[in-house]
Short mmCIF file of C-alpha atoms in Angstrom, two decimals:
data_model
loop_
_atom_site.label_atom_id
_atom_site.label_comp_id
_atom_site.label_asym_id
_atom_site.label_seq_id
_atom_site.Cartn_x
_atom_site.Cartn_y
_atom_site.Cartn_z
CA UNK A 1 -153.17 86.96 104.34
CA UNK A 2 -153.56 87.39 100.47
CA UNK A 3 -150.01 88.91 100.31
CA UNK A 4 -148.46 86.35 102.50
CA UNK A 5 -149.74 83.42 100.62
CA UNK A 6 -148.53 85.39 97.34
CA UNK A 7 -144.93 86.08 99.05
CA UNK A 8 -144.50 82.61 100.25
CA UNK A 9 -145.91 80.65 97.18
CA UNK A 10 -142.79 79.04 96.43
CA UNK A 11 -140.34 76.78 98.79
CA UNK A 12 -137.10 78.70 99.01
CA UNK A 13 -139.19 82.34 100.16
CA UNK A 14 -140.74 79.86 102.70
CA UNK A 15 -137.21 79.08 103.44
CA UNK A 16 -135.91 82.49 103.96
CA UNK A 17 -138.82 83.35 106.18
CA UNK A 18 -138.25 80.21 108.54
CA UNK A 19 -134.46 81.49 108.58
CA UNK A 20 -135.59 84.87 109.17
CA UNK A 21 -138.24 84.05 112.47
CA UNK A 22 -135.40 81.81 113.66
CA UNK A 23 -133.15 84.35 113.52
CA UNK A 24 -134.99 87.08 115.32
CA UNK A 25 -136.21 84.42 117.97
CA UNK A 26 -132.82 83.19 118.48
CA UNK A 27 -131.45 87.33 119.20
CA UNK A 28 -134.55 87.63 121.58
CA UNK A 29 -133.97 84.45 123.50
CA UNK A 30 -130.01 84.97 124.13
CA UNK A 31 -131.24 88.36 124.90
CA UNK A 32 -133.46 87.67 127.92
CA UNK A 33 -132.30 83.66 129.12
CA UNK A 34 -129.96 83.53 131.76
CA UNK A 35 -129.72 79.81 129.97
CA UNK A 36 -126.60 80.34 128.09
CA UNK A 37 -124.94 81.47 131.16
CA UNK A 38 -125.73 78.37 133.35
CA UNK A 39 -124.93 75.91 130.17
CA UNK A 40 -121.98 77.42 128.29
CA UNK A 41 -122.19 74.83 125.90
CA UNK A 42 -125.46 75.51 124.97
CA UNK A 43 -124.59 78.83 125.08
CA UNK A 44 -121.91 78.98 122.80
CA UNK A 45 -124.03 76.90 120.32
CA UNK A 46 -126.83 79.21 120.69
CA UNK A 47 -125.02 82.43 119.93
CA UNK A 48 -123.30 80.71 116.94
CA UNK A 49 -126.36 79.79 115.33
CA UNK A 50 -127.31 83.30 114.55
CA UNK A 51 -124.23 84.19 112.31
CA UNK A 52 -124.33 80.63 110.69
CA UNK A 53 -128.52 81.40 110.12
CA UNK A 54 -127.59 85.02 108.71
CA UNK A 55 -125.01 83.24 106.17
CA UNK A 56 -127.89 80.64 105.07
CA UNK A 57 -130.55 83.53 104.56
CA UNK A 58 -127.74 85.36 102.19
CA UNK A 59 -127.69 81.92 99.94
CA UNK A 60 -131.48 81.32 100.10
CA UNK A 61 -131.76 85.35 98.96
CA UNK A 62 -129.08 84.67 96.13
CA UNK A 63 -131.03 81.67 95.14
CA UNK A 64 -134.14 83.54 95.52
CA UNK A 65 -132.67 85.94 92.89
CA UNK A 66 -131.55 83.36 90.71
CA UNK A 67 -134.05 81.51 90.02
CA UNK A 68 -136.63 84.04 89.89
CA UNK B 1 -136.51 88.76 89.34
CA UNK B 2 -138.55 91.13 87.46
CA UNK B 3 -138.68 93.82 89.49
CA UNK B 4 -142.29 95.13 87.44
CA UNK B 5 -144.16 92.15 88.28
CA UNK B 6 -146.50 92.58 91.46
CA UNK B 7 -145.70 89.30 93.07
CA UNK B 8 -142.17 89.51 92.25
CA UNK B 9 -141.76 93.13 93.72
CA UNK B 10 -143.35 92.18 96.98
CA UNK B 11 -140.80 88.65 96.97
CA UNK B 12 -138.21 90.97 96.80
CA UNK B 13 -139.39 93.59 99.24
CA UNK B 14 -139.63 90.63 101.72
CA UNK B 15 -135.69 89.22 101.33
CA UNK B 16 -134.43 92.50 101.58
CA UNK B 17 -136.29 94.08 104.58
CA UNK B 18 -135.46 90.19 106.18
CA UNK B 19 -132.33 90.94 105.24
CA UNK B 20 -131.81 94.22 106.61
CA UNK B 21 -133.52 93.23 109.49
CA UNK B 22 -131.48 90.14 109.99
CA UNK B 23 -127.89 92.21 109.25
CA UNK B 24 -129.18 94.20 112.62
CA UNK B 25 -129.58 91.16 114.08
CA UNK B 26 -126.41 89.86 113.61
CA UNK B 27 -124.24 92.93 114.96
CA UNK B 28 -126.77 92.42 118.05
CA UNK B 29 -125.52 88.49 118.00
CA UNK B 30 -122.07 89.19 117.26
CA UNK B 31 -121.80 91.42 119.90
CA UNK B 32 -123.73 88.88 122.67
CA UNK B 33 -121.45 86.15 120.94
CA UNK B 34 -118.06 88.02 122.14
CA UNK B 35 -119.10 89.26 125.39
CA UNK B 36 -120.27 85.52 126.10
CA UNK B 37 -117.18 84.28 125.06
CA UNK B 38 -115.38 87.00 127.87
CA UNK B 39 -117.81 86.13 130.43
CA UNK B 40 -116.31 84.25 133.56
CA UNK B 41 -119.65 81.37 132.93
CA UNK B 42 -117.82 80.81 129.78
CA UNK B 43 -113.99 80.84 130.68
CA UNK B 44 -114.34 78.37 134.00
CA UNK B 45 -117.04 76.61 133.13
CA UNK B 46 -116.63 75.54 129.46
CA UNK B 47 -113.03 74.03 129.87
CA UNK B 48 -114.25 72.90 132.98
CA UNK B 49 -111.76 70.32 133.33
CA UNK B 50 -108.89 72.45 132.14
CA UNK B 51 -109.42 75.44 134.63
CA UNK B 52 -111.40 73.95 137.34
CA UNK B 53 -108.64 74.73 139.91
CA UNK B 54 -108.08 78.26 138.66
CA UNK B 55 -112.01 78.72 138.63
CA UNK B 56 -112.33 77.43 142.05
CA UNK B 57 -110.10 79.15 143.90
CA UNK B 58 -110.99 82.46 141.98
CA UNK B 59 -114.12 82.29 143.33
CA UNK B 60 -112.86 82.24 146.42
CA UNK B 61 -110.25 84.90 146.32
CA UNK B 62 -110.70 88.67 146.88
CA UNK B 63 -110.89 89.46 142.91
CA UNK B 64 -114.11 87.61 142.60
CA UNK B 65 -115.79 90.07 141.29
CA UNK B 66 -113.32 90.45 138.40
CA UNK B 67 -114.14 88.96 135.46
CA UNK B 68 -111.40 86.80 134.00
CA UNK B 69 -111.74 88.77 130.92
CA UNK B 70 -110.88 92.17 132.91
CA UNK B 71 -107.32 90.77 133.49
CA UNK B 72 -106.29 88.04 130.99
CA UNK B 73 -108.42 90.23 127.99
CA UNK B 74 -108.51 93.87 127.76
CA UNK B 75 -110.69 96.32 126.39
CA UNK B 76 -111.35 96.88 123.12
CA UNK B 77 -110.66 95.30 119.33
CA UNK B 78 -107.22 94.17 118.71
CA UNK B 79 -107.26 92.82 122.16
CA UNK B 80 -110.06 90.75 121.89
CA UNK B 81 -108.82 89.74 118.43
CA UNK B 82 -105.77 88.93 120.28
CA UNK B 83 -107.56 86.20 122.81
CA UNK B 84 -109.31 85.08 120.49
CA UNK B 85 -106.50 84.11 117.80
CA UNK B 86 -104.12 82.86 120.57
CA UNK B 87 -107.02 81.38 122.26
CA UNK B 88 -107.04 78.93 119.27
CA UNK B 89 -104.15 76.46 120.23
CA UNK B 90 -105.60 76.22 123.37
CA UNK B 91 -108.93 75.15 121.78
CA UNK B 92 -107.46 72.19 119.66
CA UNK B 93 -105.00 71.56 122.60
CA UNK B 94 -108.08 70.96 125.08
CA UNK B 95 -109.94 69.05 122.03
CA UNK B 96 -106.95 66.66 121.14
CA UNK B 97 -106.42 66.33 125.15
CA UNK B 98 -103.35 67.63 124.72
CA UNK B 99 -102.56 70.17 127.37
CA UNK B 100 -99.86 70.50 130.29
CA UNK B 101 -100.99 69.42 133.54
CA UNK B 102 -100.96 71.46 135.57
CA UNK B 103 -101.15 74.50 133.32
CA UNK B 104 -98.43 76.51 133.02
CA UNK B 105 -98.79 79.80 134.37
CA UNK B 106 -98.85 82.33 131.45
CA UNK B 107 -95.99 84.57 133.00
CA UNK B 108 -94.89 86.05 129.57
CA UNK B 109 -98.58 86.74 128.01
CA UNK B 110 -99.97 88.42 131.20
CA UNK B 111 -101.28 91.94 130.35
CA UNK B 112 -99.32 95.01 131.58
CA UNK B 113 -100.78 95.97 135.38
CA UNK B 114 -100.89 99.45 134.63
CA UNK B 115 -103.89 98.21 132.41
CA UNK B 116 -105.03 95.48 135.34
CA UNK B 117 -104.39 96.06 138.60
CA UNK B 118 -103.48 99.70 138.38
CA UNK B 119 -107.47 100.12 136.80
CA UNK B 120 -108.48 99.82 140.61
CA UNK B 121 -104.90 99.81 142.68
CA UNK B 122 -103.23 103.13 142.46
CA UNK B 123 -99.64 102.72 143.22
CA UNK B 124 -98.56 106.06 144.11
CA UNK B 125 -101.62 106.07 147.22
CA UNK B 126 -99.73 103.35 149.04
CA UNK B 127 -97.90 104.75 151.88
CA UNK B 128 -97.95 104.33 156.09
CA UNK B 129 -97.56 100.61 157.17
CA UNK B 130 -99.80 97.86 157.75
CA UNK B 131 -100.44 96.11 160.76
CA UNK B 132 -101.03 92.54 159.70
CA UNK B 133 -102.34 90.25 162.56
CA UNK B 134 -101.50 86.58 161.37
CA UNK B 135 -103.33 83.31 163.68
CA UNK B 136 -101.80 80.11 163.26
CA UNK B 137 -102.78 76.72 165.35
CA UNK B 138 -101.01 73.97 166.73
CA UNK B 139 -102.16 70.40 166.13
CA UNK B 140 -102.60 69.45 169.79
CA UNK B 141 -105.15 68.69 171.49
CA UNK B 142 -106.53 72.53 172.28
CA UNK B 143 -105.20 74.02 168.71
CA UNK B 144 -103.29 76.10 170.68
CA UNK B 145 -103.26 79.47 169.28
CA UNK B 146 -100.07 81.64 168.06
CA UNK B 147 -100.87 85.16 166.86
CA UNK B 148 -98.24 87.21 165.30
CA UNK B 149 -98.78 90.46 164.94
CA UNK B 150 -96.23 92.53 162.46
CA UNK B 151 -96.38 95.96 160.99
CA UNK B 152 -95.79 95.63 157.21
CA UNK B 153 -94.02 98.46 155.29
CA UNK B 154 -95.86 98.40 152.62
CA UNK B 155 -95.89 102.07 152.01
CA UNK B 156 -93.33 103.79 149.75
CA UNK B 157 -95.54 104.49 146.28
CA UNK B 158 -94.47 108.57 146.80
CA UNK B 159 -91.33 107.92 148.14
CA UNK B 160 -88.37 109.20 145.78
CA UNK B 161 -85.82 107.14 148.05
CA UNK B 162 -85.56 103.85 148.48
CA UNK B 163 -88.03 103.14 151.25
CA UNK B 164 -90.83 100.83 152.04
CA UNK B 165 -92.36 97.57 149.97
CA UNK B 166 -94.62 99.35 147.45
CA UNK B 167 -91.37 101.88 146.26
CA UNK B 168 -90.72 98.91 144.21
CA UNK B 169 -92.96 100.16 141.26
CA UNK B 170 -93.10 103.74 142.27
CA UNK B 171 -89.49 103.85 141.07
CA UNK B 172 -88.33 102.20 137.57
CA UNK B 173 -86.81 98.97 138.74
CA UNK B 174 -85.70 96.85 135.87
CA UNK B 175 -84.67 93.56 136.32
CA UNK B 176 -82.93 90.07 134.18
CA UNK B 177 -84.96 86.71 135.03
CA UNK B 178 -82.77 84.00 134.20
CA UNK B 179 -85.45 81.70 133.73
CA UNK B 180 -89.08 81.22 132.31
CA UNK B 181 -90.58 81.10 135.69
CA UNK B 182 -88.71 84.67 137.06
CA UNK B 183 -87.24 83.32 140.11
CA UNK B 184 -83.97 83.19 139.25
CA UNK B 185 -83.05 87.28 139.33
CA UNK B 186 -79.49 88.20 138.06
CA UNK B 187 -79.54 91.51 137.69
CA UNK B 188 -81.24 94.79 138.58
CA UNK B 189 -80.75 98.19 137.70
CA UNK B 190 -82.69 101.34 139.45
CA UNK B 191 -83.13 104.12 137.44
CA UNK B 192 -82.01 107.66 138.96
CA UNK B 193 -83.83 110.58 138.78
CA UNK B 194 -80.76 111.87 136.36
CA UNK B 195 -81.42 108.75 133.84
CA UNK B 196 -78.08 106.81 135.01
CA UNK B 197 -78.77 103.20 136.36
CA UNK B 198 -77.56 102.03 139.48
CA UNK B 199 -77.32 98.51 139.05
CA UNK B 200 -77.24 95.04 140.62
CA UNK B 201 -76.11 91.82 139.72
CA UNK B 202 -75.75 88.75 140.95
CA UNK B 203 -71.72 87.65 141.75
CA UNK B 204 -72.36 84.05 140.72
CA UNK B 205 -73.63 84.37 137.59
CA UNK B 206 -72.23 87.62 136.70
CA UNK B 207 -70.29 86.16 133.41
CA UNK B 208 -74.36 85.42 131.88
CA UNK B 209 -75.25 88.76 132.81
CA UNK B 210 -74.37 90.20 129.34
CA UNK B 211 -75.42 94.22 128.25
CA UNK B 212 -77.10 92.83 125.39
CA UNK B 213 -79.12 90.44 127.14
CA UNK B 214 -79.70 92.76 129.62
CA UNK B 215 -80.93 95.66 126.35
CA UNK B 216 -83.27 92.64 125.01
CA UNK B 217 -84.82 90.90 128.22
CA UNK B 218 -84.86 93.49 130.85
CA UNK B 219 -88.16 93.96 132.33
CA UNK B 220 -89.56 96.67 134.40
CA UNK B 221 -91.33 95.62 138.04
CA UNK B 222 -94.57 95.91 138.88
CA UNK B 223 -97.06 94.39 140.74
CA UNK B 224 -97.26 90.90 139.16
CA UNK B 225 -93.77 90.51 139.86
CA UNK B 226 -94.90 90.22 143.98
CA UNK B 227 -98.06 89.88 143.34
CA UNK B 228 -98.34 86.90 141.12
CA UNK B 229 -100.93 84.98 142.77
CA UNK B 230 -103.35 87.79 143.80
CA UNK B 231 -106.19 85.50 142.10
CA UNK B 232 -105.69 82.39 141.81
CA UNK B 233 -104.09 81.52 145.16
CA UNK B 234 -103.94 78.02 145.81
CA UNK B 235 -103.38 77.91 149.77
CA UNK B 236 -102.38 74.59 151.78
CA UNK B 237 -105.05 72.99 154.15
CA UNK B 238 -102.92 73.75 157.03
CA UNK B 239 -103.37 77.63 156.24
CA UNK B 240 -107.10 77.21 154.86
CA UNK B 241 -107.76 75.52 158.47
CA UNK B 242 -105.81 78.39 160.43
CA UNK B 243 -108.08 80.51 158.40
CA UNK B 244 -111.85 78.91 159.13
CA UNK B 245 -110.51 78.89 162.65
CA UNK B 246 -109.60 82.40 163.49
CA UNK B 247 -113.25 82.97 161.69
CA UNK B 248 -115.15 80.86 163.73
CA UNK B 249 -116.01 78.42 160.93
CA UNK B 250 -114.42 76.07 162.81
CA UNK B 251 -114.81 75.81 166.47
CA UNK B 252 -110.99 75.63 168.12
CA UNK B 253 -112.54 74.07 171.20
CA UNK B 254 -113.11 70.88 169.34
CA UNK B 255 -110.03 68.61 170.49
CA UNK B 256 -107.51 67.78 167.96
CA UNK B 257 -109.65 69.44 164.61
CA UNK B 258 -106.69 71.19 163.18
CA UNK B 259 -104.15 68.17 163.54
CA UNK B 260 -107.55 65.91 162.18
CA UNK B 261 -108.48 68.71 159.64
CA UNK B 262 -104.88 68.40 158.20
CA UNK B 263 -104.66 64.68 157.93
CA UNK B 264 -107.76 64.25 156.19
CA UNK B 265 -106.71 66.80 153.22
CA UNK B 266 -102.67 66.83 153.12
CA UNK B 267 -101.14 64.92 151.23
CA UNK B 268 -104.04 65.64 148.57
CA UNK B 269 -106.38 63.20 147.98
CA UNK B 270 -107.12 61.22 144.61
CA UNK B 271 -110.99 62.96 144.22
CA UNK B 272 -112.70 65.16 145.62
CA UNK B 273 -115.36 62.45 147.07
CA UNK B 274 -112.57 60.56 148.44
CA UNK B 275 -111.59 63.68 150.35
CA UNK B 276 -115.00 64.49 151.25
CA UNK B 277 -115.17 60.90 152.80
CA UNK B 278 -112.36 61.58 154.90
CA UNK B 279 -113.55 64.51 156.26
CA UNK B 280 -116.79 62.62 156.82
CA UNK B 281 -114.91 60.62 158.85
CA UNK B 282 -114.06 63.01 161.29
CA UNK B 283 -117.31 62.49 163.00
CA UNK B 284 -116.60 58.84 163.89
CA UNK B 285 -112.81 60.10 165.29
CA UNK B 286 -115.10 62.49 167.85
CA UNK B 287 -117.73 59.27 168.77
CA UNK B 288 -115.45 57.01 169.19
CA UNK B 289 -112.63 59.20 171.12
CA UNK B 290 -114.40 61.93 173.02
CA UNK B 291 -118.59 60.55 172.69
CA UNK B 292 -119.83 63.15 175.38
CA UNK B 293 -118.27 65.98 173.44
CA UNK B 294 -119.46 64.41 170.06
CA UNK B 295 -123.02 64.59 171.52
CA UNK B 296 -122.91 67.89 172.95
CA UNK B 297 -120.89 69.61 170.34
CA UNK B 298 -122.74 67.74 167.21
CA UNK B 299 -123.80 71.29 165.80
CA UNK B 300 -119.99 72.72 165.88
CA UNK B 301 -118.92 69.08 164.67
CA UNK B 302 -121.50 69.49 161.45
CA UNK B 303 -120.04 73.09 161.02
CA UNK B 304 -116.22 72.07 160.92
CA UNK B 305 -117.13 68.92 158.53
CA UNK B 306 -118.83 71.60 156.16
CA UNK B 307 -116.14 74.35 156.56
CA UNK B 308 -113.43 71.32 155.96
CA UNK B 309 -115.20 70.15 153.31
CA UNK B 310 -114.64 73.77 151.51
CA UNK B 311 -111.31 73.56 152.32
CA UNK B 312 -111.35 70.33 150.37
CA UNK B 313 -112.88 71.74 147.40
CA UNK B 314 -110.29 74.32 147.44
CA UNK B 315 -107.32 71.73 147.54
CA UNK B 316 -108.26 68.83 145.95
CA UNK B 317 -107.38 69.19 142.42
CA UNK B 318 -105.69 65.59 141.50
CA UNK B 319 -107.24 65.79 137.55
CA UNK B 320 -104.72 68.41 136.63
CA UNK B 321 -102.42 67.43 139.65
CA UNK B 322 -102.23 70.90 141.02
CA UNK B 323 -101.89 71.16 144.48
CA UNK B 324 -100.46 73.98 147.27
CA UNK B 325 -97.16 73.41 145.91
CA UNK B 326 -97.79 73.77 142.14
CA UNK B 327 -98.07 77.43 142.07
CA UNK B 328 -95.68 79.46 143.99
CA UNK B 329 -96.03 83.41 145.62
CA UNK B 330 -93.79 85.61 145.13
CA UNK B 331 -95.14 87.51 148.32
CA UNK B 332 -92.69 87.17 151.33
CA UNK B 333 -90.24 84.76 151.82
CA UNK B 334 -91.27 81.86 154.00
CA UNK B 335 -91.61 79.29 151.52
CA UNK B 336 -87.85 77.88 150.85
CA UNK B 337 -88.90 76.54 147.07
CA UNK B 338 -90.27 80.39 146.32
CA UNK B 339 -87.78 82.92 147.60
CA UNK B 340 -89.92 85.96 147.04
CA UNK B 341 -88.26 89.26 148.49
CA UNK B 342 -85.01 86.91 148.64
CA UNK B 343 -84.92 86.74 144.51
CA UNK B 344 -82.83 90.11 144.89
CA UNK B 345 -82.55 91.08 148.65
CA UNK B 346 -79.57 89.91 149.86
CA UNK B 347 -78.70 87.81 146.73
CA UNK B 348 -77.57 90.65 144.22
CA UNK B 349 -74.65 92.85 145.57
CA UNK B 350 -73.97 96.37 143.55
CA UNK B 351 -72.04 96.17 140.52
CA UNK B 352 -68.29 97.18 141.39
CA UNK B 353 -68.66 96.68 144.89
CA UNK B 354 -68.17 93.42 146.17
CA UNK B 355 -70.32 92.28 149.53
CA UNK B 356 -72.02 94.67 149.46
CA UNK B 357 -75.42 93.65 148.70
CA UNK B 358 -79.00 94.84 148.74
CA UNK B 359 -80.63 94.54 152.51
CA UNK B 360 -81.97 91.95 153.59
CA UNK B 361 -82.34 92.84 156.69
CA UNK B 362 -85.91 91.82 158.19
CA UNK B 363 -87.27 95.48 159.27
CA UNK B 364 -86.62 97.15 155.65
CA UNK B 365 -89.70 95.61 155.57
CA UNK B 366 -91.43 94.57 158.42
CA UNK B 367 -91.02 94.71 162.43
CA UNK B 368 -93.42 92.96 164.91
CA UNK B 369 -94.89 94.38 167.73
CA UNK B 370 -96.46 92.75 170.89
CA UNK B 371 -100.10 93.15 171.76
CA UNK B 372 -101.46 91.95 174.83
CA UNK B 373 -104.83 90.21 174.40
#
């Protein structure tokens, strides 16, 4: 817990670790929900989240290494 | 980032095993993206308004099970990248509502059938004939039935002569459309085993019929050129009724149900619920015209109102004003507004010999026989 608190003690790490979980839980739920399927829509707005999430993480991790 | 300091090191650890982990992510994403965007959910159901006739008679039709993707996509990366860059009109089109109605059928972009139809339809394994039993009903009072039986000659995929319906693409039979929609045939040439052409052409128009036209717009047959509504086949009550009928989804002892059937859904209807009320309807024409039958028969009644009411579904498509008359088939030659077999047979004579033109005659490719019931 000590090295979590000490990894996320600033706001754009917390950041990049909300855009990371949402990332991973975004690939697991189009991976196993027949949702997209019956709503397209929602579909195609849930698969295009994960490529616009990856490009957000790569700013936050610029940032990161910026202002560090 | 100092890479010596403790905290920093362990910062930096985290954003790039996140970042690793997310760039495997996003190959698994991309991936589920593009095979979304190919699945049939997304292609009839997203544009729902655009291609709800095409989706709903697909359904319906004996390539069901094909996704649209199979046929209108292709395999691979420059032909998804293809779809998906020509695809892009289409999006602003459908978001500026600014699209044809009815759509116009994509006869020039259609993928070769060698890399469609021929994945599952070999060409070359057509041969004998087909016996092809076709029920039609009168609208009288018993729907009298007419059966015609005829043997189709749809063999000829082996053949090296001229022989039999499926020779067409078995040989190399190149042909001149005069127009957009390939109905108006001017020319054909049929390549000889030696290389030399033996060609066709059409006496009235024979001046258009240029070589260098001929060198630049030729196109070889094949199945789509017959075949062009294997899919999306958009059939007229009358024959969707004939159908349900010779399957028992509709009883032909109810009095009157194919001329009633047919009234109810042709001329098409301005909604679907107003052509759903009509066949609704039906059960007051039975009370109020033949009230034993309507009680003793209310089972067969219900099942005719539901199998009419699919028929409805399948016709009723005034949003993008398509109808049974919107999209023509090139198979046979019934239909006087799509000539079919009659775009070359007995229109095209051969080049330097005047009358004489290709048969027409009806058993080239089919003869009927009699069966006794």
């Amino acid at each position: 817990m000590k090295l979590i608190r000490e990894i996320f003690d600033d706001w754009i790490t917390r950041a990049a670790g909300i855009v990371f979980v949402l990332i991973v839980s975004l690939t697991f739920f189009n991976l196993y929900s027949d949702l997209p399927e019956k709503y397209p829509l929602f579909g195609v707005i849930n698969f295009s989240m994960v490529p616009i999430l990856f490009i957000v993480g790569g700013i936050i991790f610029i940032l990161a290494i910026l202002w560090s | 980032m100092d890479r010596h300091h403790p905290r920093h090191r362990e910062k930096l650890l985290f954003l790039m095993f996140a970042g690793a982990i997310g760039l495997v992510l996003l190959v698994i994403s991309g991936f589920q993206l593009m095979e979304f965007t190919d699945s049939t959910a997304f292609c009839g159901r997203l544009c729902h308004g655009v291609m709800y006739p095409e989706y709903t008679v697909y359904q319906a039709s004996p390539h069901s099970r094909v996704t649209c993707s199979e046929c209108h996509v292709g395999p691979g990366a420059s032909y998804m990248v293809k779809s998906k860059v020509s695809g892009m009109p289409m999006v602003v089109a459908l978001a500026t509502n600014k699209f044809h109605r009815p759509i116009p059928t994509p006869v020039e972009n259609l993928r070769p059938a060698p890399e469609t139809c021929e994945k599952c339809h070999r060409p070359e394994r057509f041969a004998g004939d087909l016996v092809r039993v076709h029920t039609t009903f009168a609208t009288d009072e018993n729907n009298t039935r007419k059966v015609d039986t005829r043997v189709l000659r749809v063999g000829g995929g082996e053949s090296e002569v001229a022989r039999d319906i499926h020779w067409h693409i078995a040989a190399s039979v190149w042909y001149l459309a005069m127009d957009q929609k390939r109905q108006d045939i001017a020319w054909v040439g049929v390549q000889q085993s030696d290389g030399t052409l033996v060609e066709f052409i059409d006496p009235r128009k024979a001046e258009q019929v240029t070589p260098e036209r001929i060198a630049k717009e030729k196109r070889l047959m094949d199945c789509v050129d017959c075949h062009n509504r294997a899919t999306h086949i958009f059939d007229s009550p009358s024959n969707l009724i004939d159908s349900a009928l010779t399957q028992g989804e509709i009883d032909a002892g109810l009095p009157f149900i194919k001329k009633v059937g047919v009234e109810a859904l042709d001329p098409v209807n301005s909604s679907l619920e107003a052509a759903n009320a009509k066949v609704e309807a039906i059960r007051d024409f039975y009370r109020a015209n033949y009230p034993e039958l309507a009680q003793q028969k209310s089972t067969e009644i219900d099942r005719a109102i539901a199998a009419l009411k699919g028929v409805a579904t399948l016709t009723t498509f005034p949003d993008m004003h398509v109808d049974w008359n919107t999209y023509k088939s090139n198979l046979g030659h019934l239909d006087p507004q799509a000539p079919g077999c009659f775009r070359c047979h007995g229109k095209l004579e051969v080049k330097g010999q005047k009358g004489k033109f290709i048969d027409a005659g009806c058993t080239s490719c089919h003869y009927t026989v009699k069966i006794q019931e």
